[in-house]
Structure formats: structure tokens, C-alpha cells
mmCIF file of C-alpha atoms and ligand atoms in Angstrom:
data_model
loop_
_atom_site.group_PDB
_atom_site.id
_atom_site.type_symbol
_atom_site.label_atom_id
_atom_site.label_comp_id
_atom_site.label_asym_id
_atom_site.label_seq_id
_atom_site.Cartn_x
_atom_site.Cartn_y
_atom_site.Cartn_z
ATOM 1 C CA UNK A 1 155.241 151.274 328.838
ATOM 2 C CA UNK A 2 155.441 150.631 332.578
ATOM 3 C CA UNK A 3 158.830 149.368 333.791
ATOM 4 C CA UNK A 4 157.449 145.945 334.584
ATOM 5 C CA UNK A 5 156.174 145.480 331.012
ATOM 6 C CA UNK A 6 159.484 146.637 329.542
ATOM 7 C CA UNK A 7 161.324 144.129 331.707
ATOM 8 C CA UNK A 8 158.879 141.356 330.839
ATOM 9 C CA UNK A 9 159.169 142.001 327.127
ATOM 10 C CA UNK A 10 162.956 142.103 327.291
ATOM 11 C CA UNK A 11 163.107 138.908 329.272
ATOM 12 C CA UNK A 12 160.884 137.092 326.842
ATOM 13 C CA UNK A 13 162.510 138.428 323.674
ATOM 14 C CA UNK A 14 166.118 137.964 324.762
ATOM 15 C CA UNK A 15 165.553 134.520 326.248
ATOM 16 C CA UNK A 16 165.679 133.181 322.665
ATOM 17 C CA UNK A 17 169.350 134.092 322.334
ATOM 18 C CA UNK A 18 172.336 131.924 323.177
ATOM 19 C CA UNK A 19 173.724 132.326 326.702
ATOM 20 C CA UNK A 20 177.110 131.331 328.097
ATOM 21 C CA UNK A 21 175.414 129.735 331.093
ATOM 22 C CA UNK A 22 173.772 127.117 328.828
ATOM 23 C CA UNK A 23 177.196 125.755 327.851
ATOM 24 C CA UNK A 24 176.121 125.741 324.178
ATOM 25 C CA UNK A 25 178.475 128.589 323.162
ATOM 26 C CA UNK A 26 181.657 126.682 322.484
ATOM 27 C CA UNK A 27 183.171 128.836 319.754
ATOM 28 C CA UNK A 28 183.472 132.147 321.586
ATOM 29 C CA UNK A 29 186.299 133.843 323.437
ATOM 30 C CA UNK A 30 184.060 135.486 326.019
ATOM 31 C CA UNK A 31 182.392 133.909 329.026
ATOM 32 C CA UNK A 32 180.060 134.535 331.984
ATOM 33 C CA UNK A 33 181.553 137.382 333.983
ATOM 34 C CA UNK A 34 182.723 136.390 337.455
ATOM 35 C CA UNK A 35 179.994 137.145 340.096
ATOM 36 C CA UNK A 36 182.248 139.615 341.932
ATOM 37 C CA UNK A 37 182.922 141.521 338.709
ATOM 38 C CA UNK A 38 179.207 141.620 337.966
ATOM 39 C CA UNK A 39 178.506 143.066 341.418
ATOM 40 C CA UNK A 40 181.270 145.641 341.346
ATOM 41 C CA UNK A 41 180.440 146.659 337.772
ATOM 42 C CA UNK A 42 176.798 147.433 338.560
ATOM 43 C CA UNK A 43 177.771 149.332 341.744
ATOM 44 C CA UNK A 44 179.950 151.799 339.823
ATOM 45 C CA UNK A 45 178.126 152.087 336.501
ATOM 46 C CA UNK A 46 178.233 155.892 336.569
ATOM 47 C CA UNK A 47 182.021 156.241 336.651
ATOM 48 C CA UNK A 48 183.599 157.835 333.576
ATOM 49 C CA UNK A 49 187.332 157.786 332.994
ATOM 50 C CA UNK A 50 186.937 160.151 330.044
ATOM 51 C CA UNK A 51 186.759 162.999 332.553
ATOM 52 C CA UNK A 52 189.486 161.646 334.778
ATOM 53 C CA UNK A 53 189.783 164.778 336.931
ATOM 54 C CA UNK A 54 186.460 163.817 338.520
ATOM 55 C CA UNK A 55 187.874 160.533 339.739
ATOM 56 C CA UNK A 56 191.487 160.737 340.945
ATOM 57 C CA UNK A 57 190.971 157.619 343.053
ATOM 58 C CA UNK A 58 189.765 155.724 339.993
ATOM 59 C CA UNK A 59 192.772 156.937 337.988
ATOM 60 C CA UNK A 60 194.957 155.453 340.734
ATOM 61 C CA UNK A 61 192.991 152.197 340.546
ATOM 62 C CA UNK A 62 193.579 151.998 336.789
ATOM 63 C CA UNK A 63 197.312 152.613 337.313
ATOM 64 C CA UNK A 64 197.369 149.787 339.868
ATOM 65 C CA UNK A 65 195.498 147.520 337.432
ATOM 66 C CA UNK A 66 198.018 148.248 334.680
ATOM 67 C CA UNK A 67 200.858 147.722 337.152
ATOM 68 C CA UNK A 68 199.521 144.259 338.059
ATOM 69 C CA UNK A 69 199.035 143.326 334.392
ATOM 70 C CA UNK A 70 202.498 144.721 333.635
ATOM 71 C CA UNK A 71 204.028 142.547 336.361
ATOM 72 C CA UNK A 72 202.203 139.545 334.887
ATOM 73 C CA UNK A 73 203.856 140.419 331.561
ATOM 74 C CA UNK A 74 207.353 140.892 333.060
ATOM 75 C CA UNK A 75 207.255 144.685 333.257
ATOM 76 C CA UNK A 76 205.739 146.371 336.329
ATOM 77 C CA UNK A 77 206.716 149.716 334.752
ATOM 78 C CA UNK A 78 204.435 149.214 331.745
ATOM 79 C CA UNK A 79 202.035 152.059 331.068
ATOM 80 C CA UNK A 80 198.612 151.762 329.498
ATOM 81 C CA UNK A 81 194.860 151.557 329.849
ATOM 82 C CA UNK A 82 191.861 149.313 330.171
ATOM 83 C CA UNK A 83 190.105 149.837 326.845
ATOM 84 C CA UNK A 84 187.051 148.459 325.053
ATOM 85 C CA UNK A 85 188.715 145.279 323.790
ATOM 86 C CA UNK A 86 191.396 143.787 321.597
ATOM 87 C CA UNK A 87 190.366 145.839 318.591
ATOM 88 C CA UNK A 88 190.953 149.135 320.404
ATOM 89 C CA UNK A 89 194.185 147.821 321.938
ATOM 90 C CA UNK A 90 195.571 146.737 318.560
ATOM 91 C CA UNK A 91 194.470 149.996 316.942
ATOM 92 C CA UNK A 92 196.207 152.041 319.655
ATOM 93 C CA UNK A 93 199.404 150.045 319.102
ATOM 94 C CA UNK A 94 199.406 150.729 315.354
ATOM 95 C CA UNK A 95 198.544 154.366 316.023
ATOM 96 C CA UNK A 96 201.564 154.689 318.324
ATOM 97 C CA UNK A 97 203.764 152.955 315.744
ATOM 98 C CA UNK A 98 202.535 155.342 313.061
ATOM 99 C CA UNK A 99 203.209 158.380 315.237
ATOM 100 C CA UNK A 100 206.752 157.187 315.875
ATOM 101 C CA UNK A 101 207.470 156.435 312.221
ATOM 102 C CA UNK A 102 209.046 158.674 309.629
ATOM 103 C CA UNK A 103 206.900 160.532 307.128
ATOM 104 C CA UNK A 104 205.528 158.351 304.303
ATOM 105 C CA UNK A 105 206.420 155.071 305.989
ATOM 106 C CA UNK A 106 203.288 152.945 306.133
ATOM 107 C CA UNK A 107 203.780 149.167 306.150
ATOM 108 C CA UNK A 108 202.900 146.877 309.034
ATOM 109 C CA UNK A 109 203.958 143.237 308.856
ATOM 110 C CA UNK A 110 201.422 140.851 310.399
ATOM 111 C CA UNK A 111 201.085 137.061 310.406
ATOM 112 C CA UNK A 112 198.437 135.631 308.076
ATOM 113 C CA UNK A 113 196.798 134.357 311.285
ATOM 114 C CA UNK A 114 196.409 137.849 312.797
ATOM 115 C CA UNK A 115 192.974 139.048 313.917
ATOM 116 C CA UNK A 116 190.984 141.165 311.448
ATOM 117 C CA UNK A 117 191.232 144.128 313.835
ATOM 118 C CA UNK A 118 194.631 144.869 312.257
ATOM 119 C CA UNK A 119 192.977 145.241 308.851
ATOM 120 C CA UNK A 120 190.425 147.605 310.374
ATOM 121 C CA UNK A 121 193.128 149.610 312.165
ATOM 122 C CA UNK A 122 195.255 149.863 309.030
ATOM 123 C CA UNK A 123 192.261 151.080 307.033
ATOM 124 C CA UNK A 124 191.508 153.761 309.637
ATOM 125 C CA UNK A 125 195.133 154.847 309.943
ATOM 126 C CA UNK A 126 195.954 154.669 306.209
ATOM 127 C CA UNK A 127 198.569 152.004 306.790
ATOM 128 C CA UNK A 128 199.315 149.012 304.579
ATOM 129 C CA UNK A 129 199.104 145.523 306.014
ATOM 130 C CA UNK A 130 201.701 143.085 304.699
ATOM 131 C CA UNK A 131 200.562 139.534 305.490
ATOM 132 C CA UNK A 132 203.244 136.931 305.992
ATOM 133 C CA UNK A 133 202.659 133.165 305.731
ATOM 134 C CA UNK A 134 202.852 130.561 308.461
ATOM 135 C CA UNK A 135 205.175 127.617 309.070
ATOM 136 C CA UNK A 136 204.035 124.003 309.476
ATOM 137 C CA UNK A 137 203.174 124.724 313.123
ATOM 138 C CA UNK A 138 200.866 127.600 312.159
ATOM 139 C CA UNK A 139 203.274 130.199 313.536
ATOM 140 C CA UNK A 140 204.443 133.163 311.510
ATOM 141 C CA UNK A 141 207.361 132.321 309.209
ATOM 142 C CA UNK A 142 210.142 134.388 310.768
ATOM 143 C CA UNK A 143 212.380 134.310 307.701
ATOM 144 C CA UNK A 144 209.513 135.628 305.608
ATOM 145 C CA UNK A 145 209.005 138.427 308.156
ATOM 146 C CA UNK A 146 212.664 139.398 307.875
ATOM 147 C CA UNK A 147 212.413 139.378 304.084
ATOM 148 C CA UNK A 148 209.286 141.544 304.175
ATOM 149 C CA UNK A 149 211.015 144.307 306.156
ATOM 150 C CA UNK A 150 211.954 147.293 303.987
ATOM 151 C CA UNK A 151 212.525 151.019 304.353
ATOM 152 C CA UNK A 152 208.763 151.562 304.365
ATOM 153 C CA UNK A 153 208.110 149.234 307.338
ATOM 154 C CA UNK A 154 206.957 150.801 310.599
ATOM 155 C CA UNK A 155 205.980 147.829 312.713
ATOM 156 C CA UNK A 156 205.850 144.071 313.144
ATOM 157 C CA UNK A 157 203.006 142.250 314.863
ATOM 158 C CA UNK A 158 203.289 138.873 316.598
ATOM 159 C CA UNK A 159 200.378 136.942 318.072
ATOM 160 C CA UNK A 160 200.512 135.103 321.394
ATOM 161 C CA UNK A 161 197.370 133.015 321.093
ATOM 162 C CA UNK A 162 195.996 133.212 317.564
ATOM 163 C CA UNK A 163 192.278 133.686 317.060
ATOM 164 C CA UNK A 164 191.869 130.508 315.039
ATOM 165 C CA UNK A 165 194.084 128.014 316.876
ATOM 166 C CA UNK A 166 195.624 129.642 319.966
ATOM 167 C CA UNK A 167 199.131 129.305 318.532
ATOM 168 C CA UNK A 168 202.013 131.445 319.855
ATOM 169 C CA UNK A 169 204.291 133.042 317.245
ATOM 170 C CA UNK A 170 208.094 132.937 317.809
ATOM 171 C CA UNK A 171 208.019 136.317 319.528
ATOM 172 C CA UNK A 172 211.661 136.143 320.701
ATOM 173 C CA UNK A 173 212.808 135.901 317.075
ATOM 174 C CA UNK A 174 210.488 138.736 316.075
ATOM 175 C CA UNK A 175 211.975 140.736 318.942
ATOM 176 C CA UNK A 176 215.477 140.178 317.554
ATOM 177 C CA UNK A 177 214.394 141.444 314.134
ATOM 178 C CA UNK A 178 212.660 144.462 315.707
ATOM 179 C CA UNK A 179 215.752 145.387 317.714
ATOM 180 C CA UNK A 180 218.110 144.861 314.782
ATOM 181 C CA UNK A 181 215.987 146.894 312.374
ATOM 182 C CA UNK A 182 214.772 149.426 314.945
ATOM 183 C CA UNK A 183 211.098 148.618 314.384
ATOM 184 C CA UNK A 184 208.055 148.788 316.615
ATOM 185 C CA UNK A 185 206.942 145.303 317.773
ATOM 186 C CA UNK A 186 203.396 144.795 319.027
ATOM 187 C CA UNK A 187 202.289 141.504 320.560
ATOM 188 C CA UNK A 188 198.632 140.606 320.350
ATOM 189 C CA UNK A 189 198.054 138.561 323.505
ATOM 190 C CA UNK A 190 194.397 139.591 323.663
ATOM 191 C CA UNK A 191 193.482 135.966 324.294
ATOM 192 C CA UNK A 192 196.793 134.434 325.434
ATOM 193 C CA UNK A 193 197.668 137.150 327.942
ATOM 194 C CA UNK A 194 195.369 135.642 330.561
ATOM 195 C CA UNK A 195 196.444 132.074 329.721
ATOM 196 C CA UNK A 196 200.190 131.837 329.043
ATOM 197 C CA UNK A 197 201.533 133.314 332.322
ATOM 198 C CA UNK A 198 199.356 130.880 334.292
ATOM 199 C CA UNK A 199 200.302 127.890 332.132
ATOM 200 C CA UNK A 200 203.899 128.776 332.935
ATOM 201 C CA UNK A 201 203.087 128.914 336.648
ATOM 202 C CA UNK A 202 201.489 125.467 336.282
ATOM 203 C CA UNK A 203 204.835 124.128 335.070
ATOM 204 C CA UNK A 204 204.244 124.003 331.317
ATOM 205 C CA UNK A 205 206.936 125.176 328.988
ATOM 206 C CA UNK A 206 205.795 128.504 327.626
ATOM 207 C CA UNK A 207 207.891 130.445 325.125
ATOM 208 C CA UNK A 208 208.833 134.030 325.967
ATOM 209 C CA UNK A 209 206.255 136.375 324.513
ATOM 210 C CA UNK A 210 206.140 139.435 326.756
ATOM 211 C CA UNK A 211 208.166 142.457 327.902
ATOM 212 C CA UNK A 212 211.000 140.144 329.003
ATOM 213 C CA UNK A 213 211.974 140.470 325.328
ATOM 214 C CA UNK A 214 213.688 143.792 324.615
ATOM 215 C CA UNK A 215 211.974 144.472 321.278
ATOM 216 C CA UNK A 216 208.391 144.282 322.570
ATOM 217 C CA UNK A 217 206.919 147.810 322.554
ATOM 218 C CA UNK A 218 203.302 147.010 323.392
ATOM 219 C CA UNK A 219 200.997 144.137 324.308
ATOM 220 C CA UNK A 220 197.233 143.675 323.985
ATOM 221 C CA UNK A 221 195.746 141.618 326.848
ATOM 222 C CA UNK A 222 191.988 141.350 327.228
ATOM 223 C CA UNK A 223 190.314 140.903 330.599
ATOM 224 C CA UNK A 224 186.960 140.281 328.856
ATOM 225 C CA UNK A 225 188.278 137.059 327.372
ATOM 226 C CA UNK A 226 190.054 134.672 329.788
ATOM 227 C CA UNK A 227 190.156 137.364 332.507
ATOM 228 C CA UNK A 228 186.424 136.761 333.251
ATOM 229 C CA UNK A 229 185.661 140.489 333.240
ATOM 230 C CA UNK A 230 182.384 141.932 331.945
ATOM 231 C CA UNK A 231 182.423 143.301 328.374
ATOM 232 C CA UNK A 232 183.943 145.810 327.583
ATOM 233 C CA UNK A 233 187.402 145.255 329.004
ATOM 234 C CA UNK A 234 190.494 145.099 326.844
ATOM 235 C CA UNK A 235 194.015 146.056 327.828
ATOM 236 C CA UNK A 236 196.792 147.937 326.083
ATOM 237 C CA UNK A 237 200.174 148.017 327.772
ATOM 238 C CA UNK A 238 203.080 150.033 326.406
ATOM 239 C CA UNK A 239 206.634 149.217 327.394
ATOM 240 C CA UNK A 240 206.997 152.637 329.005
ATOM 241 C CA UNK A 241 205.239 155.917 329.653
ATOM 242 C CA UNK A 242 206.953 157.622 326.706
ATOM 243 C CA UNK A 243 205.329 155.201 324.256
ATOM 244 C CA UNK A 244 201.898 155.632 325.857
ATOM 245 C CA UNK A 245 202.274 159.405 325.563
ATOM 246 C CA UNK A 246 202.525 159.148 321.774
ATOM 247 C CA UNK A 247 198.756 158.579 321.647
ATOM 248 C CA UNK A 248 197.829 160.965 324.491
ATOM 249 C CA UNK A 249 195.680 164.082 324.057
ATOM 250 C CA UNK A 250 195.184 166.887 326.515
ATOM 251 C CA UNK A 251 191.645 168.117 326.998
ATOM 252 C CA UNK A 252 191.424 171.370 328.877
ATOM 253 C CA UNK A 253 187.780 172.195 329.499
ATOM 254 C CA UNK A 254 186.304 169.156 331.252
ATOM 255 C CA UNK A 255 184.262 169.271 334.479
ATOM 256 C CA UNK A 256 187.085 167.659 336.402
ATOM 257 C CA UNK A 257 189.605 170.112 334.983
ATOM 258 C CA UNK A 258 192.360 169.412 332.519
ATOM 259 C CA UNK A 259 192.545 165.765 331.559
ATOM 260 C CA UNK A 260 194.672 163.486 329.453
ATOM 261 C CA UNK A 261 193.202 160.787 327.212
ATOM 262 C CA UNK A 262 195.293 158.089 325.570
ATOM 263 C CA UNK A 263 192.434 155.914 324.346
ATOM 264 C CA UNK A 264 190.392 156.049 321.143
ATOM 265 C CA UNK A 265 187.109 156.638 322.927
ATOM 266 C CA UNK A 266 186.505 159.704 325.088
ATOM 267 C CA UNK A 267 183.845 158.833 327.634
ATOM 268 C CA UNK A 268 184.766 155.385 328.868
ATOM 269 C CA UNK A 269 183.649 152.932 331.487
ATOM 270 C CA UNK A 270 185.219 153.322 334.907
ATOM 271 C CA UNK A 271 183.171 150.316 336.004
ATOM 272 C CA UNK A 272 185.173 148.136 333.586
ATOM 273 C CA UNK A 273 188.415 149.191 335.242
ATOM 274 C CA UNK A 274 187.016 148.645 338.729
ATOM 275 C CA UNK A 275 185.774 145.174 337.769
ATOM 276 C CA UNK A 276 189.188 144.177 336.375
ATOM 277 C CA UNK A 277 190.964 145.507 339.484
ATOM 278 C CA UNK A 278 188.550 143.562 341.719
ATOM 279 C CA UNK A 279 189.140 140.321 339.787
ATOM 280 C CA UNK A 280 192.913 140.666 339.837
ATOM 281 C CA UNK A 281 192.802 141.221 343.610
ATOM 282 C CA UNK A 282 190.278 138.466 344.294
ATOM 283 C CA UNK A 283 191.389 135.703 341.929
ATOM 284 C CA UNK A 284 195.083 136.534 341.843
ATOM 285 C CA UNK A 285 197.616 134.118 340.399
ATOM 286 C CA UNK A 286 196.155 131.141 342.271
ATOM 287 C CA UNK A 287 192.616 131.805 341.054
ATOM 288 C CA UNK A 288 193.573 132.243 337.410
ATOM 289 C CA UNK A 289 195.860 129.189 337.594
ATOM 290 C CA UNK A 290 192.896 127.106 338.769
ATOM 291 C CA UNK A 291 190.716 128.405 335.922
ATOM 292 C CA UNK A 292 193.369 127.807 333.264
ATOM 293 C CA UNK A 293 194.111 124.318 334.633
ATOM 294 C CA UNK A 294 190.482 123.270 334.494
ATOM 295 C CA UNK A 295 189.955 124.677 330.963
ATOM 296 C CA UNK A 296 193.113 122.910 329.752
ATOM 297 C CA UNK A 297 192.085 119.531 331.227
ATOM 298 C CA UNK A 298 188.824 119.661 329.311
ATOM 299 C CA UNK A 299 190.606 120.891 326.184
ATOM 300 C CA UNK A 300 192.926 117.874 326.187
ATOM 301 C CA UNK A 301 190.009 115.515 326.780
ATOM 302 C CA UNK A 302 188.180 117.068 323.836
ATOM 303 C CA UNK A 303 191.268 116.854 321.600
ATOM 304 C CA UNK A 304 191.833 113.171 322.449
ATOM 305 C CA UNK A 305 188.187 112.233 321.869
ATOM 306 C CA UNK A 306 187.949 114.081 318.541
ATOM 307 C CA UNK A 307 190.909 112.091 317.223
ATOM 308 C CA UNK A 308 189.033 108.881 318.024
ATOM 309 C CA UNK A 309 186.139 109.839 315.710
ATOM 310 C CA UNK A 310 186.512 108.319 312.233
ATOM 311 C CA UNK A 311 187.061 110.986 309.606
ATOM 312 C CA UNK A 312 187.826 113.802 312.063
ATOM 313 C CA UNK A 313 191.121 115.108 313.356
ATOM 314 C CA UNK A 314 192.559 118.085 315.194
ATOM 315 C CA UNK A 315 194.576 120.649 313.252
ATOM 316 C CA UNK A 316 197.381 120.801 315.822
ATOM 317 C CA UNK A 317 198.022 119.918 319.481
ATOM 318 C CA UNK A 318 196.367 122.664 321.542
ATOM 319 C CA UNK A 319 198.736 125.196 323.116
ATOM 320 C CA UNK A 320 195.903 126.794 325.022
ATOM 321 C CA UNK A 321 192.184 126.126 325.431
ATOM 322 C CA UNK A 322 191.406 126.238 321.714
ATOM 323 C CA UNK A 323 190.941 123.190 319.484
ATOM 324 C CA UNK A 324 190.721 123.203 315.681
ATOM 325 C CA UNK A 325 188.663 120.339 314.175
ATOM 326 C CA UNK A 326 189.345 119.330 310.586
ATOM 327 C CA UNK A 327 188.358 116.535 308.244
ATOM 328 C CA UNK A 328 189.911 114.962 305.193
ATOM 329 C CA UNK A 329 186.694 113.058 304.555
ATOM 330 C CA UNK A 330 183.772 115.375 305.273
ATOM 331 C CA UNK A 331 183.017 118.951 304.318
ATOM 332 C CA UNK A 332 183.783 120.806 307.545
ATOM 333 C CA UNK A 333 181.164 123.454 306.681
ATOM 334 C CA UNK A 334 178.528 120.725 306.583
ATOM 335 C CA UNK A 335 179.552 119.507 310.037
ATOM 336 C CA UNK A 336 179.416 123.061 311.388
ATOM 337 C CA UNK A 337 175.951 123.473 309.862
ATOM 338 C CA UNK A 338 174.718 120.269 311.510
ATOM 339 C CA UNK A 339 176.206 121.325 314.862
ATOM 340 C CA UNK A 340 174.464 124.680 314.589
ATOM 341 C CA UNK A 341 171.167 122.929 313.812
ATOM 342 C CA UNK A 342 171.696 121.084 317.092
ATOM 343 C CA UNK A 343 172.132 124.472 318.801
ATOM 344 C CA UNK A 344 175.894 124.430 319.277
ATOM 345 C CA UNK A 345 177.425 127.874 318.711
ATOM 346 C CA UNK A 346 180.661 126.876 316.976
ATOM 347 C CA UNK A 347 183.063 129.082 315.085
ATOM 348 C CA UNK A 348 183.825 128.239 311.451
ATOM 349 C CA UNK A 349 187.175 129.048 309.833
ATOM 350 C CA UNK A 350 188.012 128.269 306.179
ATOM 351 C CA UNK A 351 189.438 124.826 306.961
ATOM 352 C CA UNK A 352 188.370 124.094 310.492
ATOM 353 C CA UNK A 353 185.823 124.412 313.267
ATOM 354 C CA UNK A 354 187.179 126.306 316.271
ATOM 355 C CA UNK A 355 186.201 125.202 319.751
ATOM 356 C CA UNK A 356 187.162 127.439 322.663
ATOM 357 C CA UNK A 357 186.886 125.743 326.049
ATOM 358 C CA UNK A 358 186.049 128.809 328.108
ATOM 359 C CA UNK A 359 185.294 128.559 331.844
ATOM 360 C CA UNK A 360 181.531 128.258 331.218
ATOM 361 C CA UNK A 361 182.113 125.076 329.193
ATOM 362 C CA UNK A 362 181.844 122.185 331.634
ATOM 363 C CA UNK A 363 182.599 118.445 331.393
ATOM 364 C CA UNK A 364 178.960 117.563 330.677
ATOM 365 C CA UNK A 365 178.837 120.081 327.801
ATOM 366 C CA UNK A 366 181.970 118.593 326.243
ATOM 367 C CA UNK A 367 180.480 115.109 326.569
ATOM 368 C CA UNK A 368 177.161 116.166 325.016
ATOM 369 C CA UNK A 369 179.032 117.927 322.226
ATOM 370 C CA UNK A 370 181.113 114.829 321.469
ATOM 371 C CA UNK A 371 177.966 112.682 321.347
ATOM 372 C CA UNK A 372 176.372 115.044 318.822
ATOM 373 C CA UNK A 373 179.574 115.173 316.794
ATOM 374 C CA UNK A 374 179.697 111.356 316.623
ATOM 375 C CA UNK A 375 176.017 111.221 315.599
ATOM 376 C CA UNK A 376 176.578 113.757 312.841
ATOM 377 C CA UNK A 377 179.565 111.868 311.475
ATOM 378 C CA UNK A 378 177.554 108.616 311.503
ATOM 379 C CA UNK A 379 174.673 110.322 309.676
ATOM 380 C CA UNK A 380 177.101 111.627 307.077
ATOM 381 C CA UNK A 381 178.288 108.079 306.509
ATOM 382 C CA UNK A 382 181.443 107.956 308.631
HETATM 383 N N1 0PR B 401 193.167 139.783 319.027
HETATM 384 C C1 0PR B 401 192.884 138.480 319.053
HETATM 385 C C2 0PR B 401 193.995 137.471 319.046
HETATM 386 C C3 0PR B 401 191.554 138.068 319.086
HETATM 387 O O1 0PR B 401 191.275 136.759 319.057
HETATM 388 C C4 0PR B 401 190.534 139.055 319.102
HETATM 389 C C5 0PR B 401 189.078 138.680 319.144
HETATM 390 C C6 0PR B 401 190.893 140.410 319.081
HETATM 391 C C7 0PR B 401 192.232 140.739 319.039
HETATM 392 C C8 0PR B 401 189.877 141.510 319.086
HETATM 393 O O2 0PR B 401 189.228 141.554 320.311
HETATM 394 P P1 0PR B 401 187.831 142.278 320.520
HETATM 395 O O3 0PR B 401 186.796 141.426 319.839
HETATM 396 O O4 0PR B 401 187.713 142.312 322.000
HETATM 397 O O5 0PR B 401 187.937 143.621 319.932
HETATM 398 N N2 0PR B 401 188.803 137.368 319.184
HETATM 399 C C9 0PR B 401 187.487 136.782 319.106
HETATM 400 C C10 0PR B 401 187.227 136.309 317.676
HETATM 401 O O6 0PR B 401 187.226 137.123 316.748
HETATM 402 C C11 0PR B 401 186.407 137.746 319.542
HETATM 403 C C12 0PR B 401 185.141 137.039 319.848
HETATM 404 C C13 0PR B 401 184.686 136.978 321.127
HETATM 405 C C14 0PR B 401 184.399 136.459 318.843
HETATM 406 C C15 0PR B 401 183.499 136.340 321.420
HETATM 407 C C16 0PR B 401 183.200 135.800 319.114
HETATM 408 C C17 0PR B 401 182.757 135.764 320.404
HETATM 409 O O7 0PR B 401 181.581 135.139 320.676
HETATM 410 O O8 0PR B 401 187.053 135.135 317.489
#
């Protein structure tokens, strides 16, 4: 096929899919990449950090990127990488914990609200996941975590911005347990990492969740969620270089000479790293603060309006730009089905619909969504 026909066919076939730009995807944690990131990414598509000897300048850029993210998370000395996403970041954390554990130890304690990537990682690494229940505020029950610790435990996971509701676990209490029991503590801030520090800067009270707590060994923070970076861009930060080294491999024969890899994948996108660096430099604290502020304003508006609809309620006050819609009256699956028929891409959890007010979701989209929601409830007899 000539190039023009290939392009035409792709354009026509893919135009049927949902796009962020339409504002109809309101249940996703990704968004339209920032125009600068898009530009930079396409300029450097050929760069491969798997053969790092070829690109010493790019290696330096990744170190700078990690340094900036580390500073954002209270530890400029953190060591880590830009990876493919939260799943790789969480897997690397459990891998490091496993490598540091004693022989035959295999249990990892995670909140019931933890992302399914921990189940995947545990399956791959032959670890056992021990799921602990939540308190009335949907945070992990710290007492239950302490009770679950035994001689077989290798790590504890806390979530700063849960997938379903954006809730922050009591990480400082988990840190105390980790220090007391000498356990690895990983914090999954894949979503919250690009929200919480800026909420704090905006004057909101944000609980400690990062390397300011002595027990925190690693943090997942994803630029391809609220960082506005193109997919794939996750982040894994270890408290120090020694911890990062536990998952490092030396490869001797590469074109760029001997190289070290501390990621799961070998060949990996240098363009992703360059795009994240560019965004951190361009947007900076002020830029991300503006983005978080505008998402939060719309989130609160949405939460208030949902509570005014007969038969609907929110699960909990939003901590970040995520709202959980529940109903005591209607079947929430039915409402999700009706919303999907009206071309809203919502996310459905067992007891609630999750709305994520990402930067591509604008005021008019929220208003249109609320209108449809009201119509649906009326049709269902509310
Ligand atoms: N940790 C947390 C707290 C997450 O919420 C997620 C994904 C991950 C880790 C894993 O991240 P990766 O998907 O980057 O590996 N959270 C979203 C979710 O499962 C991912 C997502 C993104 C889903 C966009 C849908 C979508 O359209 O809901």
C-alpha cells in the first residue's frame, strides 16, 4: 500500500475510538500529552536507554529527571529510572524487596485497595500477597497491617492515591511499622505523586507520604498520569543508590560498551525520559500547581452536583481529582451501562463509578456529563 493509503486507512479506522480531546473519557488516569512533550518525544524517537553507553548525555538527563522527582518527594538523593508505567515501577519495588529478603520469606502486605499490578508482580516473582482491609475512610487498616506482619513478611505497600478513590493510606504509621520490624516499605504514588506535592504547595493539608518518612524505601510516581507525559512514562525512585543496585544487571557486550540496566525491559524509550525532563523544566512547580488547582476545582463542583441528584451520592470527599459515585437506590452497573451508551467512558468498580477529572476534562464536559446523569436517573425512576 502507498503511504498515503496507509495513513488514510488508519485515520478512518482509528477515528472510531475514544479520544482524550473529546472530553468523553472521564474514567481514565491518562490524558492528552502536553504539546511540548509531544514535540520533544517525536524529535528523539530513536533514543534507546537500553544501550546507555551510546547516550551518556541522555543518561545524565535521566539522572537530572530523577533528581527533580526525588526533590519533589523530599529526597534529592533518590536513585531510580523512568520506566514503562506504574506496573513496572511496582514490580521493580517488589523485586528489590525480594532480593533483600532472607531465603524462603515471601509475603507482601498490601491494602485491599492496591492496584492489581501487585498481584501480577507477586505472581511473576513467586511472592504471596496478603491483602489487608480498609478503615471507614477507605485507607488501609494500620492495626491489621501490624497484625499481618510475621517472620515470613518481606515488604509492606502503602498507596498514596488509590486507583478507585484517590485515597492516601496512613503512610507515616506504615513507616513506623516498617522501621520497627525492619521491613521494606514501598509507596505506590503512581497517581498521587504528581498531585499531592502540588496540593500541599496550594496550601491544602496533605499527610506525609514520601521520603520524608524514614521507612519509605521506594516510591512509584507516574509522569504518564498527572505528569502529562506521553505513554509510556512511569517512575521508580529508590531511597538510595544501594537499593536501586539490588535490581541492576551489568551487560558487557553492547554497542555503547558495558552498560548497567536496573529496569525490567532492556531496550527502552529515551524519548520518554526526554519528554519528562522537558515537562519538569517547562511546567515546573508553578505549572503543575495550576493544573492540579484547575482539576480540583472541577472535581469539587462535580462532587457537589452529584450529591444534589436524588438517589446518587459520592463514596467519600475527594482527596484528589477522583470521585466515586454510588447509589443506595439504583444498580450502579445499570447507570454505568447507560452512561456508556451515551458515549461516556466511565470506570466501573464493584460498588461505584469512578470519575477522574484529568486535565482534558473541561467545565463543559462536566456539565454535559451531569445533565446525562440526571436524565438517566429520571429515566430509571428517580
Ligand atoms: N498504581 C496505581 C495506584 C494505579 O492507579 C495504576 C494504574 C498503576 C499503579 C499501574 O500503572 P500503569 O497502568 O501505568 O502500569 N491506574 C489506572 C487504572 O488501573 C491505569 C489506567 C490508565 C486505566 C488509563 C485506564 C486508563 O484509561 O485505573
